[in-house]
Amino acid sequence: MTVSLSGVHILVDDPDASLAFYQDVLGFTKLFEAENGGFRWITLATPTQPEIQIVLEQPHGGRSQESGDQLAALLAKGELQMVNFRTDDLDATFEKVAAADSAEILQEPADQPWGQRDAAFRDPAGNLIRIAQA
């Protein structure tokens, strides 16, 4: 039996701003988009791992008002789990993120004690993103 990762959901408060960031800055490809009840889900993939989908979703989409409110509050505080990516050129990726002005830079590329070189920032929704050199 083989189990593999097929997708990751990332909560966003502004789907358009997040789509622009993940597509135009990080280079993800938009696969499709769905809307239901006024909420959107946008599915993206990277060119190097098209089988792993990244889904941008709104906190209230498909949830109760109470649960959506709780997730929206955590998103606003930047308290959701971080997302880790890797790139073949960390410096070039970081420069593109920094130039976009839609992310909050937390850490420039640096060697880490656990053996990798990475950078950290918050995406337009406030999610903590770390990108490591592959």
PDB file of C-alpha atoms in Angstrom:
ATOM      1  CA  MET A   1       0.000   0.000   0.000  1.00  0.00           C
ATOM      2  CA  THR A   2       1.268   3.483  -0.918  1.00  0.00           C
ATOM      3  CA  VAL A   3      -0.029   6.728   0.535  1.00  0.00           C
ATOM      4  CA  SER A   4       1.031  10.101  -0.840  1.00  0.00           C
ATOM      5  CA  LEU A   5       0.149  13.750  -0.397  1.00  0.00           C
ATOM      6  CA  SER A   6      -2.457  14.965  -2.877  1.00  0.00           C
ATOM      7  CA  GLY A   7      -3.355  18.423  -1.608  1.00  0.00           C
ATOM      8  CA  VAL A   8      -2.998  21.191   0.938  1.00  0.00           C
ATOM      9  CA  HIS A   9      -5.654  23.774   1.845  1.00  0.00           C
ATOM     10  CA  ILE A  10      -4.607  27.330   2.647  1.00  0.00           C
ATOM     11  CA  LEU A  11      -7.143  29.701   4.200  1.00  0.00           C
ATOM     12  CA  VAL A  12      -7.311  33.160   2.621  1.00  0.00           C
ATOM     13  CA  ASP A  13      -9.510  36.172   3.255  1.00  0.00           C
ATOM     14  CA  ASP A  14      -9.138  37.744  -0.212  1.00  0.00           C
ATOM     15  CA  PRO A  15      -9.116  35.084  -2.961  1.00  0.00           C
ATOM     16  CA  ASP A  16      -8.123  37.548  -5.690  1.00  0.00           C
ATOM     17  CA  ALA A  17      -5.110  38.920  -3.801  1.00  0.00           C
ATOM     18  CA  SER A  18      -4.007  35.417  -2.824  1.00  0.00           C
ATOM     19  CA  LEU A  19      -4.449  34.072  -6.359  1.00  0.00           C
ATOM     20  CA  ALA A  20      -2.346  36.933  -7.731  1.00  0.00           C
ATOM     21  CA  PHE A  21       0.388  36.199  -5.189  1.00  0.00           C
ATOM     22  CA  TYR A  22       0.530  32.422  -5.604  1.00  0.00           C
ATOM     23  CA  GLN A  23       0.147  32.588  -9.381  1.00  0.00           C
ATOM     24  CA  ASP A  24       2.091  35.704 -10.388  1.00  0.00           C
ATOM     25  CA  VAL A  25       4.754  35.808  -7.669  1.00  0.00           C
ATOM     26  CA  LEU A  26       5.347  32.140  -6.794  1.00  0.00           C
ATOM     27  CA  GLY A  27       4.571  30.798 -10.273  1.00  0.00           C
ATOM     28  CA  PHE A  28       1.785  28.327  -9.457  1.00  0.00           C
ATOM     29  CA  THR A  29      -0.665  27.353 -12.179  1.00  0.00           C
ATOM     30  CA  LYS A  30      -4.399  27.809 -11.647  1.00  0.00           C
ATOM     31  CA  LEU A  31      -6.160  24.508 -12.350  1.00  0.00           C
ATOM     32  CA  PHE A  32      -9.756  25.436 -11.604  1.00  0.00           C
ATOM     33  CA  GLU A  33     -12.032  27.501  -9.441  1.00  0.00           C
ATOM     34  CA  ALA A  34     -15.365  26.737  -7.794  1.00  0.00           C
ATOM     35  CA  GLU A  35     -17.911  28.943  -6.080  1.00  0.00           C
ATOM     36  CA  ASN A  36     -20.695  27.972  -3.718  1.00  0.00           C
ATOM     37  CA  GLY A  37     -22.788  30.177  -1.483  1.00  0.00           C
ATOM     38  CA  GLY A  38     -20.676  33.230  -2.286  1.00  0.00           C
ATOM     39  CA  PHE A  39     -17.397  31.552  -1.318  1.00  0.00           C
ATOM     40  CA  ARG A  40     -14.580  30.477  -3.655  1.00  0.00           C
ATOM     41  CA  TRP A  41     -12.101  27.624  -3.784  1.00  0.00           C
ATOM     42  CA  ILE A  42      -9.156  28.067  -6.142  1.00  0.00           C
ATOM     43  CA  THR A  43      -7.019  25.056  -6.967  1.00  0.00           C
ATOM     44  CA  LEU A  44      -3.380  25.582  -7.978  1.00  0.00           C
ATOM     45  CA  ALA A  45      -0.370  23.373  -8.632  1.00  0.00           C
ATOM     46  CA  THR A  46       3.343  23.882  -9.138  1.00  0.00           C
ATOM     47  CA  PRO A  47       4.960  23.038 -12.470  1.00  0.00           C
ATOM     48  CA  THR A  48       7.315  20.565 -10.756  1.00  0.00           C
ATOM     49  CA  GLN A  49       4.631  18.773  -8.702  1.00  0.00           C
ATOM     50  CA  PRO A  50       1.385  19.031 -10.681  1.00  0.00           C
ATOM     51  CA  GLU A  51      -0.078  16.055  -8.809  1.00  0.00           C
ATOM     52  CA  ILE A  52      -0.112  18.001  -5.509  1.00  0.00           C
ATOM     53  CA  GLN A  53      -2.898  20.563  -5.412  1.00  0.00           C
ATOM     54  CA  ILE A  54      -2.893  23.724  -3.330  1.00  0.00           C
ATOM     55  CA  VAL A  55      -6.433  24.912  -2.583  1.00  0.00           C
ATOM     56  CA  LEU A  56      -7.025  28.510  -1.557  1.00  0.00           C
ATOM     57  CA  GLU A  57     -10.259  28.629   0.428  1.00  0.00           C
ATOM     58  CA  GLN A  58     -12.150  31.159   2.495  1.00  0.00           C
ATOM     59  CA  PRO A  59     -12.717  30.522   6.204  1.00  0.00           C
ATOM     60  CA  HIS A  60     -16.525  30.536   5.933  1.00  0.00           C
ATOM     61  CA  GLY A  61     -16.747  28.374   2.806  1.00  0.00           C
ATOM     62  CA  GLY A  62     -18.542  25.116   3.615  1.00  0.00           C
ATOM     63  CA  ARG A  63     -18.524  25.792   7.367  1.00  0.00           C
ATOM     64  CA  SER A  64     -20.917  27.037   9.989  1.00  0.00           C
ATOM     65  CA  GLN A  65     -20.877  30.754  10.749  1.00  0.00           C
ATOM     66  CA  GLU A  66     -19.314  30.040  14.150  1.00  0.00           C
ATOM     67  CA  SER A  67     -16.543  27.834  12.758  1.00  0.00           C
ATOM     68  CA  GLY A  68     -15.866  30.261   9.910  1.00  0.00           C
ATOM     69  CA  ASP A  69     -15.644  33.137  12.386  1.00  0.00           C
ATOM     70  CA  GLN A  70     -13.167  31.205  14.534  1.00  0.00           C
ATOM     71  CA  LEU A  71     -10.966  30.361  11.537  1.00  0.00           C
ATOM     72  CA  ALA A  72     -11.157  33.944  10.233  1.00  0.00           C
ATOM     73  CA  ALA A  73     -10.009  35.213  13.642  1.00  0.00           C
ATOM     74  CA  LEU A  74      -7.056  32.812  13.667  1.00  0.00           C
ATOM     75  CA  LEU A  75      -6.165  33.803  10.097  1.00  0.00           C
ATOM     76  CA  ALA A  76      -6.290  37.497  11.028  1.00  0.00           C
ATOM     77  CA  LYS A  77      -3.925  36.853  13.950  1.00  0.00           C
ATOM     78  CA  GLY A  78      -1.521  34.808  11.791  1.00  0.00           C
ATOM     79  CA  GLU A  79      -2.040  31.798  14.060  1.00  0.00           C
ATOM     80  CA  LEU A  80      -2.684  29.065  11.479  1.00  0.00           C
ATOM     81  CA  GLN A  81      -0.139  26.370  10.654  1.00  0.00           C
ATOM     82  CA  MET A  82       2.746  27.379   8.419  1.00  0.00           C
ATOM     83  CA  VAL A  83       3.169  26.072   4.894  1.00  0.00           C
ATOM     84  CA  ASN A  84       6.601  24.911   3.698  1.00  0.00           C
ATOM     85  CA  PHE A  85       7.699  25.086   0.072  1.00  0.00           C
ATOM     86  CA  ARG A  86      11.043  24.507  -1.627  1.00  0.00           C
ATOM     87  CA  THR A  87      12.633  26.132  -4.635  1.00  0.00           C
ATOM     88  CA  ASP A  88      15.625  25.470  -6.848  1.00  0.00           C
ATOM     89  CA  ASP A  89      16.744  29.131  -6.457  1.00  0.00           C
ATOM     90  CA  LEU A  90      15.946  30.572  -3.038  1.00  0.00           C
ATOM     91  CA  ASP A  91      17.599  33.941  -3.665  1.00  0.00           C
ATOM     92  CA  ALA A  92      15.680  34.572  -6.912  1.00  0.00           C
ATOM     93  CA  THR A  93      12.399  33.415  -5.340  1.00  0.00           C
ATOM     94  CA  PHE A  94      12.963  35.626  -2.306  1.00  0.00           C
ATOM     95  CA  GLU A  95      13.732  38.656  -4.481  1.00  0.00           C
ATOM     96  CA  LYS A  96      10.494  38.114  -6.398  1.00  0.00           C
ATOM     97  CA  VAL A  97       8.500  37.858  -3.146  1.00  0.00           C
ATOM     98  CA  ALA A  98      10.181  40.947  -1.685  1.00  0.00           C
ATOM     99  CA  ALA A  99       9.601  42.976  -4.867  1.00  0.00           C
ATOM    100  CA  ALA A 100       5.904  42.052  -5.008  1.00  0.00           C
ATOM    101  CA  ASP A 101       5.049  44.172  -1.948  1.00  0.00           C
ATOM    102  CA  SER A 102       2.132  41.825  -1.159  1.00  0.00           C
ATOM    103  CA  ALA A 103       4.011  39.749   1.425  1.00  0.00           C
ATOM    104  CA  GLU A 104       5.425  40.646   4.824  1.00  0.00           C
ATOM    105  CA  ILE A 105       9.072  39.579   4.950  1.00  0.00           C
ATOM    106  CA  LEU A 106       9.935  37.872   8.239  1.00  0.00           C
ATOM    107  CA  GLN A 107      13.367  36.424   7.459  1.00  0.00           C
ATOM    108  CA  GLU A 108      15.727  36.873   4.548  1.00  0.00           C
ATOM    109  CA  PRO A 109      17.428  33.735   3.182  1.00  0.00           C
ATOM    110  CA  ALA A 110      19.621  32.247   5.910  1.00  0.00           C
ATOM    111  CA  ASP A 111      21.335  28.992   6.841  1.00  0.00           C
ATOM    112  CA  GLN A 112      19.387  27.245   9.590  1.00  0.00           C
ATOM    113  CA  PRO A 113      20.784  25.105  12.443  1.00  0.00           C
ATOM    114  CA  TRP A 114      18.695  22.159  11.201  1.00  0.00           C
ATOM    115  CA  GLY A 115      20.716  22.076   7.989  1.00  0.00           C
ATOM    116  CA  GLN A 116      18.691  23.899   5.380  1.00  0.00           C
ATOM    117  CA  ARG A 117      18.753  27.400   3.957  1.00  0.00           C
ATOM    118  CA  ASP A 118      15.378  29.111   3.891  1.00  0.00           C
ATOM    119  CA  ALA A 119      13.405  32.361   4.087  1.00  0.00           C
ATOM    120  CA  ALA A 120      10.125  33.247   5.785  1.00  0.00           C
ATOM    121  CA  PHE A 121       7.291  35.628   5.014  1.00  0.00           C
ATOM    122  CA  ARG A 122       3.542  36.067   5.404  1.00  0.00           C
ATOM    123  CA  ASP A 123       1.380  35.772   2.299  1.00  0.00           C
ATOM    124  CA  PRO A 124      -1.305  38.423   1.581  1.00  0.00           C
ATOM    125  CA  ALA A 125      -3.711  36.645   3.991  1.00  0.00           C
ATOM    126  CA  GLY A 126      -1.128  36.515   6.795  1.00  0.00           C
ATOM    127  CA  ASN A 127      -0.216  32.819   6.508  1.00  0.00           C
ATOM    128  CA  LEU A 128       3.338  31.972   7.563  1.00  0.00           C
ATOM    129  CA  ILE A 129       5.244  30.618   4.554  1.00  0.00           C
ATOM    130  CA  ARG A 130       8.772  29.221   4.624  1.00  0.00           C
ATOM    131  CA  ILE A 131      10.616  28.499   1.382  1.00  0.00           C
ATOM    132  CA  ALA A 132      13.753  26.379   1.494  1.00  0.00           C
ATOM    133  CA  GLN A 133      16.526  25.879  -1.022  1.00  0.00           C
ATOM    134  CA  ALA A 134      15.995  22.473  -2.652  1.00  0.00           C
TER     135      ALA A 134
END
